[in-house]
mmCIF file of C-alpha atoms in Angstrom:
data_model
loop_
_atom_site.group_PDB
_atom_site.id
_atom_site.type_symbol
_atom_site.label_atom_id
_atom_site.label_comp_id
_atom_site.label_asym_id
_atom_site.label_seq_id
_atom_site.Cartn_x
_atom_site.Cartn_y
_atom_site.Cartn_z
ATOM 1 C CA UNK A 97 19.922 -10.914 34.294
ATOM 2 C CA UNK A 98 21.888 -13.094 31.871
ATOM 3 C CA UNK A 99 19.740 -13.289 28.745
ATOM 4 C CA UNK A 100 22.380 -15.249 26.851
ATOM 5 C CA UNK A 101 22.506 -17.916 29.572
ATOM 6 C CA UNK A 102 18.709 -18.340 29.513
ATOM 7 C CA UNK A 103 18.894 -18.623 25.712
ATOM 8 C CA UNK A 104 21.629 -21.274 25.935
ATOM 9 C CA UNK A 105 19.501 -23.293 28.371
ATOM 10 C CA UNK A 106 16.446 -23.053 26.100
ATOM 11 C CA UNK A 107 14.394 -21.343 28.820
ATOM 12 C CA UNK A 108 14.212 -17.777 27.486
ATOM 13 C CA UNK A 109 10.814 -17.988 25.762
ATOM 14 C CA UNK A 110 9.196 -19.832 28.678
ATOM 15 C CA UNK A 111 10.519 -17.268 31.148
ATOM 16 C CA UNK A 112 9.366 -14.370 28.959
ATOM 17 C CA UNK A 113 5.880 -15.902 28.762
ATOM 18 C CA UNK A 114 5.597 -16.265 32.518
ATOM 19 C CA UNK A 115 7.180 -13.093 33.866
ATOM 20 C CA UNK A 116 5.292 -9.810 34.387
ATOM 21 C CA UNK A 117 5.746 -6.345 35.827
ATOM 22 C CA UNK A 118 9.193 -5.130 36.791
ATOM 23 C CA UNK A 119 10.795 -8.512 36.083
ATOM 24 C CA UNK A 120 9.524 -8.398 32.485
ATOM 25 C CA UNK A 121 10.786 -4.839 32.068
ATOM 26 C CA UNK A 122 14.246 -5.928 33.220
ATOM 27 C CA UNK A 123 14.150 -8.878 30.823
ATOM 28 C CA UNK A 124 13.159 -6.613 27.965
ATOM 29 C CA UNK A 125 15.921 -4.124 28.776
ATOM 30 C CA UNK A 126 18.524 -6.899 28.912
ATOM 31 C CA UNK A 127 17.314 -8.380 25.621
ATOM 32 C CA UNK A 128 17.262 -4.927 24.010
ATOM 33 C CA UNK A 129 20.923 -4.430 24.919
ATOM 34 C CA UNK A 130 21.869 -7.700 23.206
ATOM 35 C CA UNK A 131 19.862 -7.352 19.989
ATOM 36 C CA UNK A 132 20.101 -3.592 19.372
ATOM 37 C CA UNK A 133 23.525 -3.704 17.661
ATOM 38 C CA UNK A 134 22.359 -6.599 15.475
ATOM 39 C CA UNK A 135 19.209 -4.781 14.332
ATOM 40 C CA UNK A 136 20.996 -1.499 13.662
ATOM 41 C CA UNK A 137 24.093 -2.797 11.883
ATOM 42 C CA UNK A 138 22.490 -5.622 9.914
ATOM 43 C CA UNK A 139 19.098 -4.071 9.072
ATOM 44 C CA UNK A 140 18.629 -0.391 9.923
ATOM 45 C CA UNK A 141 21.972 0.806 8.560
ATOM 46 C CA UNK A 142 21.412 -0.937 5.220
ATOM 47 C CA UNK A 143 17.859 0.421 4.890
ATOM 48 C CA UNK A 144 18.950 3.978 5.689
ATOM 49 C CA UNK A 145 21.753 3.830 3.129
ATOM 50 C CA UNK A 146 19.242 2.576 0.551
ATOM 51 C CA UNK A 147 17.057 5.596 1.373
ATOM 52 C CA UNK A 148 20.038 7.908 0.947
ATOM 53 C CA UNK A 149 20.035 8.804 4.657
ATOM 54 C CA UNK A 150 23.790 8.664 5.213
ATOM 55 C CA UNK A 151 23.700 10.525 8.522
ATOM 56 C CA UNK A 152 21.044 8.157 9.887
ATOM 57 C CA UNK A 153 23.238 5.200 8.947
ATOM 58 C CA UNK A 154 26.036 6.312 11.270
ATOM 59 C CA UNK A 155 24.503 5.418 14.654
ATOM 60 C CA UNK A 156 21.200 5.089 16.490
ATOM 61 C CA UNK A 157 21.819 8.484 18.083
ATOM 62 C CA UNK A 158 21.923 10.052 14.596
ATOM 63 C CA UNK A 159 18.572 8.695 13.402
ATOM 64 C CA UNK A 160 16.029 11.355 12.432
ATOM 65 C CA UNK A 161 12.605 11.047 14.062
ATOM 66 C CA UNK A 162 10.827 9.060 11.295
ATOM 67 C CA UNK A 163 13.817 6.742 10.918
ATOM 68 C CA UNK A 164 14.054 6.329 14.693
ATOM 69 C CA UNK A 165 10.373 5.385 14.800
ATOM 70 C CA UNK A 166 10.998 2.669 12.183
ATOM 71 C CA UNK A 167 14.001 1.440 14.168
ATOM 72 C CA UNK A 168 11.914 1.173 17.355
ATOM 73 C CA UNK A 169 9.198 -0.706 15.454
ATOM 74 C CA UNK A 170 11.807 -3.181 14.204
ATOM 75 C CA UNK A 171 13.306 -3.537 17.673
ATOM 76 C CA UNK A 172 9.867 -4.287 19.140
ATOM 77 C CA UNK A 173 9.268 -6.902 16.450
ATOM 78 C CA UNK A 174 12.633 -8.596 17.030
ATOM 79 C CA UNK A 175 12.271 -8.679 20.826
ATOM 80 C CA UNK A 176 8.764 -10.100 20.469
ATOM 81 C CA UNK A 177 10.149 -12.758 18.135
ATOM 82 C CA UNK A 178 12.842 -13.690 20.685
ATOM 83 C CA UNK A 179 10.287 -13.941 23.488
ATOM 84 C CA UNK A 180 8.010 -16.138 21.370
ATOM 85 C CA UNK A 181 10.484 -18.430 19.652
ATOM 86 C CA UNK A 182 13.645 -18.894 21.739
ATOM 87 C CA UNK A 183 12.267 -22.205 23.016
ATOM 88 C CA UNK A 184 15.254 -24.395 22.165
ATOM 89 C CA UNK A 185 18.869 -23.966 23.273
ATOM 90 C CA UNK A 186 20.359 -20.970 21.456
ATOM 91 C CA UNK A 187 24.119 -20.905 21.936
ATOM 92 C CA UNK A 188 24.723 -17.743 19.913
ATOM 93 C CA UNK A 189 21.813 -15.367 20.528
ATOM 94 C CA UNK A 190 23.127 -12.620 18.245
ATOM 95 C CA UNK A 191 23.602 -15.079 15.377
ATOM 96 C CA UNK A 192 20.143 -16.562 15.941
ATOM 97 C CA UNK A 193 18.567 -13.088 15.905
ATOM 98 C CA UNK A 194 20.515 -12.202 12.762
ATOM 99 C CA UNK A 195 19.142 -15.208 10.884
ATOM 100 C CA UNK A 196 15.561 -14.314 11.895
ATOM 101 C CA UNK A 197 15.736 -10.558 11.240
ATOM 102 C CA UNK A 198 13.721 -10.574 8.026
ATOM 103 C CA UNK A 199 11.054 -12.944 9.330
ATOM 104 C CA UNK A 200 10.686 -11.078 12.626
ATOM 105 C CA UNK A 201 10.447 -7.591 11.139
ATOM 106 C CA UNK A 202 8.097 -8.627 8.314
ATOM 107 C CA UNK A 203 5.773 -10.278 10.839
ATOM 108 C CA UNK A 204 5.926 -7.145 12.979
ATOM 109 C CA UNK A 205 5.090 -4.976 9.977
ATOM 110 C CA UNK A 206 2.091 -7.162 9.158
ATOM 111 C CA UNK A 207 0.861 -6.985 12.738
ATOM 112 C CA UNK A 208 1.014 -3.190 12.669
ATOM 113 C CA UNK A 209 -0.942 -3.121 9.397
ATOM 114 C CA UNK A 210 -3.553 -5.394 10.942
ATOM 115 C CA UNK A 211 -3.875 -3.126 13.977
ATOM 116 C CA UNK A 212 -4.520 -0.218 11.616
ATOM 117 C CA UNK A 213 -7.205 -2.230 9.808
ATOM 118 C CA UNK A 214 -5.303 -2.488 6.517
ATOM 119 C CA UNK A 215 -4.761 -5.627 4.485
ATOM 120 C CA UNK A 216 -1.689 -7.387 5.867
ATOM 121 C CA UNK A 217 -0.697 -8.575 2.396
ATOM 122 C CA UNK A 218 -1.969 -6.018 -0.115
ATOM 123 C CA UNK A 219 -3.405 -7.747 -3.157
ATOM 124 C CA UNK A 220 -5.899 -6.679 -5.797
ATOM 125 C CA UNK A 221 -9.079 -8.785 -5.550
ATOM 126 C CA UNK A 222 -10.460 -10.295 -8.744
ATOM 127 C CA UNK A 223 -13.464 -7.952 -8.856
ATOM 128 C CA UNK A 224 -11.193 -4.906 -8.694
ATOM 129 C CA UNK A 225 -8.800 -6.268 -11.320
ATOM 130 C CA UNK A 226 -11.809 -6.798 -13.598
ATOM 131 C CA UNK A 227 -13.029 -3.224 -13.092
ATOM 132 C CA UNK A 228 -9.527 -2.007 -13.977
ATOM 133 C CA UNK A 229 -9.653 -4.011 -17.180
ATOM 134 C CA UNK A 230 -6.603 -6.045 -16.212
ATOM 135 C CA UNK A 231 -4.418 -3.012 -16.973
ATOM 136 C CA UNK A 232 -0.958 -3.686 -15.439
ATOM 137 C CA UNK A 233 -0.266 -0.024 -14.585
ATOM 138 C CA UNK A 234 -3.638 0.456 -12.905
ATOM 139 C CA UNK A 235 -3.353 -2.842 -11.046
ATOM 140 C CA UNK A 236 0.129 -1.948 -9.801
ATOM 141 C CA UNK A 237 -1.105 1.450 -8.627
ATOM 142 C CA UNK A 238 -4.003 -0.203 -6.790
ATOM 143 C CA UNK A 239 -1.467 -2.315 -4.896
ATOM 144 C CA UNK A 240 0.499 0.870 -4.100
ATOM 145 C CA UNK A 241 -2.682 2.437 -2.673
ATOM 146 C CA UNK A 242 -3.424 -0.595 -0.496
ATOM 147 C CA UNK A 243 0.195 -0.717 0.651
ATOM 148 C CA UNK A 244 0.337 2.988 1.489
ATOM 149 C CA UNK A 245 -2.828 3.148 3.623
ATOM 150 C CA UNK A 246 -1.409 0.542 5.988
ATOM 151 C CA UNK A 247 2.224 1.589 6.329
ATOM 152 C CA UNK A 248 3.757 4.200 8.635
ATOM 153 C CA UNK A 249 4.821 6.632 5.911
ATOM 154 C CA UNK A 250 3.114 9.949 5.241
ATOM 155 C CA UNK A 251 2.620 11.846 1.998
ATOM 156 C CA UNK A 252 3.232 15.258 3.535
ATOM 157 C CA UNK A 253 0.385 17.733 3.002
ATOM 158 C CA UNK A 254 -1.066 15.712 0.100
ATOM 159 C CA UNK A 255 -3.373 12.732 0.227
ATOM 160 C CA UNK A 256 -1.188 10.223 -1.609
ATOM 161 C CA UNK A 257 2.553 10.130 -2.344
ATOM 162 C CA UNK A 258 1.911 10.829 -6.022
ATOM 163 C CA UNK A 259 5.256 12.549 -6.503
ATOM 164 C CA UNK A 260 7.062 9.478 -5.193
ATOM 165 C CA UNK A 261 5.001 7.201 -7.429
ATOM 166 C CA UNK A 262 5.707 9.440 -10.415
ATOM 167 C CA UNK A 263 9.453 9.152 -9.812
ATOM 168 C CA UNK A 264 9.164 5.390 -10.246
ATOM 169 C CA UNK A 265 7.318 5.828 -13.547
ATOM 170 C CA UNK A 266 9.360 8.674 -14.991
ATOM 171 C CA UNK A 267 11.185 7.648 -18.153
ATOM 172 C CA UNK A 268 11.584 9.306 -21.523
ATOM 173 C CA UNK A 269 8.582 11.608 -21.075
ATOM 174 C CA UNK A 270 9.963 13.095 -17.857
ATOM 175 C CA UNK A 271 8.662 13.478 -14.344
ATOM 176 C CA UNK A 272 5.862 15.987 -15.043
ATOM 177 C CA UNK A 273 4.237 13.736 -17.629
ATOM 178 C CA UNK A 274 4.590 10.776 -15.275
ATOM 179 C CA UNK A 275 2.971 12.763 -12.454
ATOM 180 C CA UNK A 276 -0.007 13.723 -14.639
ATOM 181 C CA UNK A 277 -0.385 10.062 -15.619
ATOM 182 C CA UNK A 278 -0.288 8.981 -11.960
ATOM 183 C CA UNK A 279 -2.999 11.514 -11.049
ATOM 184 C CA UNK A 280 -5.251 10.319 -13.877
ATOM 185 C CA UNK A 281 -4.669 6.662 -13.003
ATOM 186 C CA UNK A 282 -5.259 7.325 -9.310
ATOM 187 C CA UNK A 283 -8.679 8.830 -10.098
ATOM 188 C CA UNK A 284 -9.487 5.672 -12.071
ATOM 189 C CA UNK A 285 -8.261 3.310 -9.346
ATOM 190 C CA UNK A 286 -10.095 5.071 -6.505
ATOM 191 C CA UNK A 287 -13.264 5.242 -8.603
ATOM 192 C CA UNK A 288 -13.084 1.494 -9.222
ATOM 193 C CA UNK A 289 -12.477 0.808 -5.530
ATOM 194 C CA UNK A 290 -15.512 2.878 -4.529
ATOM 195 C CA UNK A 291 -17.711 0.515 -6.548
ATOM 196 C CA UNK A 292 -17.817 -1.567 -3.355
ATOM 197 C CA UNK A 293 -18.330 1.066 -0.633
ATOM 198 C CA UNK A 294 -18.064 -1.320 2.335
ATOM 199 C CA UNK A 295 -14.758 -2.748 1.054
ATOM 200 C CA UNK A 296 -13.424 0.745 0.298
ATOM 201 C CA UNK A 297 -14.354 2.017 3.752
ATOM 202 C CA UNK A 298 -12.801 -1.000 5.499
ATOM 203 C CA UNK A 299 -9.536 -1.298 3.585
ATOM 204 C CA UNK A 300 -8.840 2.222 2.294
ATOM 205 C CA UNK A 301 -10.715 4.957 4.193
ATOM 206 C CA UNK A 302 -10.404 3.532 7.713
ATOM 207 C CA UNK A 303 -6.676 2.676 7.700
ATOM 208 C CA UNK A 304 -5.948 5.930 5.851
ATOM 209 C CA UNK A 305 -7.683 7.839 8.637
ATOM 210 C CA UNK A 306 -5.490 6.079 11.227
ATOM 211 C CA UNK A 307 -2.210 6.967 9.567
ATOM 212 C CA UNK A 308 0.009 9.617 11.164
ATOM 213 C CA UNK A 309 -0.364 12.968 9.432
ATOM 214 C CA UNK A 310 2.747 14.972 8.592
ATOM 215 C CA UNK A 311 2.816 18.531 9.818
ATOM 216 C CA UNK A 312 3.538 20.931 6.960
ATOM 217 C CA UNK A 313 3.442 24.731 6.739
ATOM 218 C CA UNK A 314 0.494 26.166 4.839
ATOM 219 C CA UNK A 315 1.101 28.426 1.829
ATOM 220 C CA UNK A 316 0.704 32.165 2.558
ATOM 221 C CA UNK A 317 -2.950 33.150 2.875
ATOM 222 C CA UNK A 318 -4.249 29.581 3.070
ATOM 223 C CA UNK A 319 -6.880 28.893 5.725
ATOM 224 C CA UNK A 320 -5.932 26.200 8.269
ATOM 225 C CA UNK A 321 -8.330 23.265 8.232
ATOM 226 C CA UNK A 322 -9.167 21.695 11.623
ATOM 227 C CA UNK A 323 -9.177 17.918 11.765
ATOM 228 C CA UNK A 324 -11.406 16.731 14.556
ATOM 229 C CA UNK A 325 -12.295 13.205 13.507
ATOM 230 C CA UNK A 326 -11.240 10.357 11.268
ATOM 231 C CA UNK A 327 -13.752 11.446 8.614
ATOM 232 C CA UNK A 328 -12.383 14.976 8.588
ATOM 233 C CA UNK A 329 -8.864 13.615 8.186
ATOM 234 C CA UNK A 330 -9.934 11.758 5.081
ATOM 235 C CA UNK A 331 -11.489 14.943 3.693
ATOM 236 C CA UNK A 332 -8.206 16.789 4.156
ATOM 237 C CA UNK A 333 -6.522 14.060 2.152
ATOM 238 C CA UNK A 334 -9.210 14.169 -0.536
ATOM 239 C CA UNK A 335 -8.737 17.934 -0.747
ATOM 240 C CA UNK A 336 -5.074 17.374 -1.553
ATOM 241 C CA UNK A 337 -6.019 15.010 -4.374
ATOM 242 C CA UNK A 338 -8.544 17.547 -5.684
ATOM 243 C CA UNK A 339 -5.929 20.300 -5.689
ATOM 244 C CA UNK A 340 -3.498 18.096 -7.613
ATOM 245 C CA UNK A 341 -6.148 17.289 -10.212
ATOM 246 C CA UNK A 342 -7.231 20.921 -10.578
ATOM 247 C CA UNK A 343 -3.641 22.107 -11.006
ATOM 248 C CA UNK A 344 -3.076 19.421 -13.643
ATOM 249 C CA UNK A 345 -6.133 20.537 -15.639
ATOM 250 C CA UNK A 346 -5.217 24.219 -15.380
ATOM 251 C CA UNK A 347 -1.727 23.382 -16.657
ATOM 252 C CA UNK A 348 -3.404 21.900 -19.754
ATOM 253 C CA UNK A 349 -5.177 25.215 -20.351
ATOM 254 C CA UNK A 350 -8.697 24.231 -19.264
ATOM 255 C CA UNK A 351 -11.227 26.800 -18.097
ATOM 256 C CA UNK A 352 -10.560 27.340 -14.343
ATOM 257 C CA UNK A 353 -14.220 27.395 -13.290
ATOM 258 C CA UNK A 354 -15.026 24.257 -15.284
ATOM 259 C CA UNK A 355 -11.963 22.456 -13.920
ATOM 260 C CA UNK A 356 -12.819 23.302 -10.308
ATOM 261 C CA UNK A 357 -16.487 22.336 -10.679
ATOM 262 C CA UNK A 358 -15.693 19.029 -12.406
ATOM 263 C CA UNK A 359 -13.015 17.943 -9.925
ATOM 264 C CA UNK A 360 -14.847 19.002 -6.775
ATOM 265 C CA UNK A 361 -17.992 17.276 -7.990
ATOM 266 C CA UNK A 362 -16.043 14.101 -8.754
ATOM 267 C CA UNK A 363 -14.169 14.041 -5.438
ATOM 268 C CA UNK A 364 -16.830 15.386 -3.054
ATOM 269 C CA UNK A 365 -20.018 14.617 -4.943
ATOM 270 C CA UNK A 366 -22.758 12.245 -3.739
ATOM 271 C CA UNK A 367 -21.307 8.865 -2.809
ATOM 272 C CA UNK A 368 -17.705 10.046 -3.178
ATOM 273 C CA UNK A 369 -17.216 11.423 0.342
ATOM 274 C CA UNK A 370 -19.151 12.216 3.540
ATOM 275 C CA UNK A 371 -21.254 15.356 3.449
ATOM 276 C CA UNK A 372 -21.840 18.101 5.968
ATOM 277 C CA UNK A 373 -19.887 21.002 7.507
ATOM 278 C CA UNK A 374 -16.546 19.225 7.004
ATOM 279 C CA UNK A 375 -17.065 19.299 3.234
ATOM 280 C CA UNK A 376 -17.804 23.013 3.357
ATOM 281 C CA UNK A 377 -14.530 23.629 5.188
ATOM 282 C CA UNK A 378 -12.626 21.653 2.567
ATOM 283 C CA UNK A 379 -14.273 23.579 -0.260
ATOM 284 C CA UNK A 380 -13.353 26.834 1.470
ATOM 285 C CA UNK A 381 -9.710 25.802 1.552
ATOM 286 C CA UNK A 382 -9.813 24.866 -2.119
ATOM 287 C CA UNK A 383 -11.339 28.256 -2.906
ATOM 288 C CA UNK A 384 -8.414 30.122 -1.323
ATOM 289 C CA UNK A 385 -6.052 28.583 -3.867
ATOM 290 C CA UNK A 386 -7.869 29.984 -6.869
#
């Protein structure tokens, strides 16, 4: 199957829209062979170098699993773009794909966010900006939250990538101070978002529950927490936030019992999270850390 010839004749998109079954699989395989080098060398390699993943930037066969998943997502987006838009004669298919790389992959990313239920273009609504007092740092963090719940990245065993966010803030005061500030600001942002429970459930809780969860070893003596539903997954994430907040308060010399009671009440109190046996399991895990 000569994909380049169909592109030159302007018939590629029409054929892709009409063909099914084995014929479509052959078309996809042929198109994949053409566009794969373009996607890897002009997009993936640059992104991996920017992430500091030098080994992943060598070849597709060297991509680590998370990076390979991103590469496959981008390949799917580019092939879909070819099948939708190659409706006019394209004499240089590789060059045409190269010019559309950004558009195709951004559209693919937005489609994946939409499938997860997240906002495709994360923005802070006016009501939320007002509740945050127009504070630039809080508003920026709110955007980070809305971005994170819809992307494919994980935060490891924690709820949010607070360490990553702290690295962006760290300046003269150092990383630890920046991390404490991020934790305090995150409490404020999530509290403001919960002022509209239906909005929070739709655009934060639900997409967060559909994110992939990173497998991480538990500290010695810590009780494993089963995750059997989307709600339980959110509680695991909330537990991570609670642990971060408790550790921050203990580092400031606060009374341990008071710190635990205050944080657990704030995170798992009425209206803050679902109630029931799942909460009791989360509290048991938190208790093993004390």
